[in-house]
Amino acid sequence: MSNIQQTLSIIKPDAVERNLEEKIKAIFTKEGFNIVKEKKIKLDKSDAEKFYKVHETKPFYNDLCEYLSSGPILVMILEKEEAVKNNRILMGATNPKDAEEGTIRKKFGISIDKNSVHGSDSPENAKNEIDFFFQN
Ligand code: UDP
Ligand code: MG
């Protein structure tokens, strides 16, 4: 049975800064993701803190929120069969050093913090993250 899903993707500041937006979007499109909506924004630190609230107890939380709000990001809704899982596979491991050949983080990630892309990790979080950025 088909299971078309939407997931939230973010091209993070390190990748926008290096002008990788079109290259990364081309990878999504080539892999069969439909970019349903997109917008380029710059978050305030308080927005980043809300977005990453699940990580608030982690030692890297403050740096993570500083980083995500440090420059423009491109936020997208991606749609595809099993989009959540397939996007996570295409992104690769959180630490680019551990990411498989051919993944976005392997190609473009600089370090565990500057890893170029975000992707929702479950259908429920995808819905919440899409609403966070694209509520009408
Ligand atoms: N992160 C970090 N240090 C760590 C773990 C994570 O800076 O030790 C950052 C990294 O940018 C990651 C984000 O926090 O993308 C969210 O972490 P998560 O474990 O949710 O990884 P992801 O879902 O992005 O692969
Ligand atoms: Mg995550």
Short mmCIF file of C-alpha atoms and ligand atoms in Angstrom, two decimals:
data_model
loop_
_atom_site.label_atom_id
_atom_site.label_comp_id
_atom_site.label_asym_id
_atom_site.label_seq_id
_atom_site.Cartn_x
_atom_site.Cartn_y
_atom_site.Cartn_z
CA MET A 1 0.00 0.00 0.00
CA SER A 2 1.30 3.44 -0.77
CA ASN A 3 2.17 5.76 2.09
CA ILE A 4 2.85 9.24 0.78
CA GLN A 5 4.15 11.39 3.63
CA GLN A 6 5.41 14.89 4.18
CA THR A 7 8.50 15.70 6.21
CA LEU A 8 10.30 18.86 7.22
CA SER A 9 13.74 19.56 5.84
CA ILE A 10 16.03 22.46 6.70
CA ILE A 11 19.13 23.50 4.82
CA LYS A 12 21.15 24.82 7.76
CA PRO A 13 23.27 28.01 7.95
CA ASP A 14 26.58 26.31 7.06
CA ALA A 15 25.13 25.07 3.76
CA VAL A 16 23.24 28.26 2.87
CA GLU A 17 26.42 30.20 3.57
CA ARG A 18 28.29 28.02 1.07
CA ASN A 19 25.57 28.47 -1.57
CA LEU A 20 24.62 24.79 -1.51
CA GLU A 21 20.85 25.30 -1.62
CA GLU A 22 20.34 24.52 -5.30
CA LYS A 23 22.70 21.52 -5.17
CA ILE A 24 20.91 20.03 -2.17
CA LYS A 25 17.45 20.72 -3.62
CA ALA A 26 18.55 18.99 -6.83
CA ILE A 27 19.48 15.89 -4.79
CA PHE A 28 16.02 15.81 -3.19
CA THR A 29 14.32 16.22 -6.56
CA LYS A 30 16.49 13.58 -8.21
CA GLU A 31 15.61 11.15 -5.41
CA GLY A 32 11.92 11.68 -6.08
CA PHE A 33 11.01 14.15 -3.35
CA ASN A 34 8.51 16.82 -4.31
CA ILE A 35 9.35 20.18 -2.71
CA VAL A 36 5.83 21.22 -1.75
CA LYS A 37 6.66 24.49 0.00
CA GLU A 38 9.86 26.34 0.79
CA LYS A 39 10.90 29.56 2.43
CA LYS A 40 14.15 31.20 3.36
CA ILE A 41 14.15 32.72 6.82
CA LYS A 42 16.42 33.70 9.66
CA LEU A 43 15.34 32.51 13.09
CA ASP A 44 15.72 34.39 16.34
CA LYS A 45 17.47 32.40 19.03
CA SER A 46 14.14 32.06 20.86
CA ASP A 47 12.58 30.45 17.74
CA ALA A 48 15.49 28.00 17.52
CA GLU A 49 15.02 27.17 21.22
CA LYS A 50 11.36 26.35 20.57
CA PHE A 51 12.16 24.30 17.48
CA TYR A 52 14.83 22.23 19.27
CA LYS A 53 12.98 22.02 22.60
CA VAL A 54 13.31 18.19 22.59
CA HIS A 55 17.05 18.75 23.08
CA GLU A 56 16.80 21.29 25.90
CA THR A 57 18.53 19.07 28.46
CA LYS A 58 21.43 18.19 26.16
CA PRO A 59 24.87 19.74 26.70
CA PHE A 60 24.92 20.97 23.09
CA TYR A 61 21.50 22.69 23.26
CA ASN A 62 22.72 26.27 23.67
CA ASP A 63 25.35 26.04 20.92
CA LEU A 64 22.84 24.30 18.66
CA CYS A 65 20.29 27.09 19.06
CA GLU A 66 22.96 29.78 18.61
CA TYR A 67 24.06 28.03 15.45
CA LEU A 68 20.61 27.49 13.89
CA SER A 69 19.85 31.19 14.42
CA SER A 70 23.27 32.37 13.19
CA GLY A 71 22.25 32.92 9.57
CA PRO A 72 19.59 32.28 6.94
CA ILE A 73 18.13 28.80 6.54
CA LEU A 74 15.96 27.24 3.84
CA VAL A 75 12.94 25.42 5.26
CA MET A 76 11.09 22.94 3.02
CA ILE A 77 8.20 20.53 3.09
CA LEU A 78 9.26 17.39 1.21
CA GLU A 79 6.74 14.85 -0.02
CA LYS A 80 7.38 11.29 -1.13
CA GLU A 81 6.53 7.68 -0.36
CA GLU A 82 7.76 7.12 3.24
CA ALA A 83 9.25 10.62 3.14
CA VAL A 84 10.31 10.71 6.80
CA LYS A 85 12.40 7.55 6.66
CA ASN A 86 13.67 8.10 3.12
CA ASN A 87 14.81 11.62 3.93
CA ARG A 88 16.70 10.38 7.00
CA ILE A 89 18.45 7.79 4.83
CA LEU A 90 19.33 10.40 2.19
CA MET A 91 20.65 12.82 4.85
CA GLY A 92 22.98 10.28 6.46
CA ALA A 93 24.22 10.02 10.06
CA THR A 94 24.20 13.07 12.37
CA ASN A 95 28.01 13.09 12.41
CA PRO A 96 29.20 13.48 8.78
CA LYS A 97 32.21 11.30 9.68
CA ASP A 98 29.84 8.37 10.18
CA ALA A 99 27.59 9.13 7.19
CA GLU A 100 27.39 6.69 4.29
CA GLU A 101 28.80 7.50 0.84
CA GLY A 102 26.25 9.30 -1.30
CA THR A 103 24.41 10.93 1.60
CA ILE A 104 23.99 14.70 1.89
CA ARG A 105 25.88 14.92 5.17
CA LYS A 106 28.76 12.85 3.78
CA LYS A 107 28.97 15.16 0.75
CA PHE A 108 28.53 18.52 2.44
CA GLY A 109 28.63 18.21 6.24
CA ILE A 110 31.58 19.86 7.98
CA SER A 111 31.18 18.54 11.53
CA ILE A 112 28.58 17.09 13.90
CA ASP A 113 27.17 20.56 14.53
CA LYS A 114 27.58 21.98 11.01
CA ASN A 115 25.98 19.02 9.30
CA SER A 116 24.15 20.97 6.58
CA VAL A 117 20.62 19.57 6.89
CA HIS A 118 17.84 18.82 9.35
CA GLY A 119 15.13 16.22 8.78
CA SER A 120 12.17 15.19 10.93
CA ASP A 121 12.75 11.86 12.70
CA SER A 122 9.16 10.54 12.93
CA PRO A 123 5.81 11.18 11.23
CA GLU A 124 4.51 12.82 14.41
CA ASN A 125 7.49 15.18 14.67
CA ALA A 126 7.20 15.89 10.93
CA LYS A 127 3.66 17.12 11.45
CA ASN A 128 4.67 19.29 14.43
CA GLU A 129 7.69 20.71 12.63
CA ILE A 130 5.69 21.48 9.47
CA ASP A 131 3.09 23.28 11.60
CA PHE A 132 5.86 25.17 13.40
CA PHE A 133 7.11 26.74 10.16
CA PHE A 134 4.08 26.68 7.86
CA GLN A 135 0.97 27.23 9.99
CA ASN A 136 -1.52 29.26 7.97
N1 UDP B 1 24.29 18.02 17.57
C1 UDP B 1 25.47 18.54 18.06
N2 UDP B 1 26.23 17.75 18.89
C2 UDP B 1 25.87 16.48 19.23
C3 UDP B 1 24.67 15.96 18.72
C4 UDP B 1 23.90 16.76 17.89
O1 UDP B 1 25.83 19.68 17.76
O2 UDP B 1 26.61 15.81 19.96
C5 UDP B 1 23.46 18.87 16.70
C6 UDP B 1 23.52 18.44 15.25
O3 UDP B 1 23.55 19.61 14.46
C7 UDP B 1 22.22 17.70 15.05
C8 UDP B 1 21.29 18.43 15.99
O4 UDP B 1 22.11 18.76 17.11
O5 UDP B 1 21.81 17.75 13.69
C9 UDP B 1 20.11 17.64 16.47
O6 UDP B 1 20.56 16.42 17.02
P1 UDP B 1 19.85 15.04 16.67
O7 UDP B 1 20.38 14.02 17.61
O8 UDP B 1 18.37 15.26 16.62
O9 UDP B 1 20.43 14.71 15.20
P2 UDP B 1 19.72 14.72 13.78
O10 UDP B 1 18.28 14.31 13.99
O11 UDP B 1 19.84 16.11 13.23
O12 UDP B 1 20.49 13.71 12.97
MG MG B 2 16.85 15.08 15.25
#
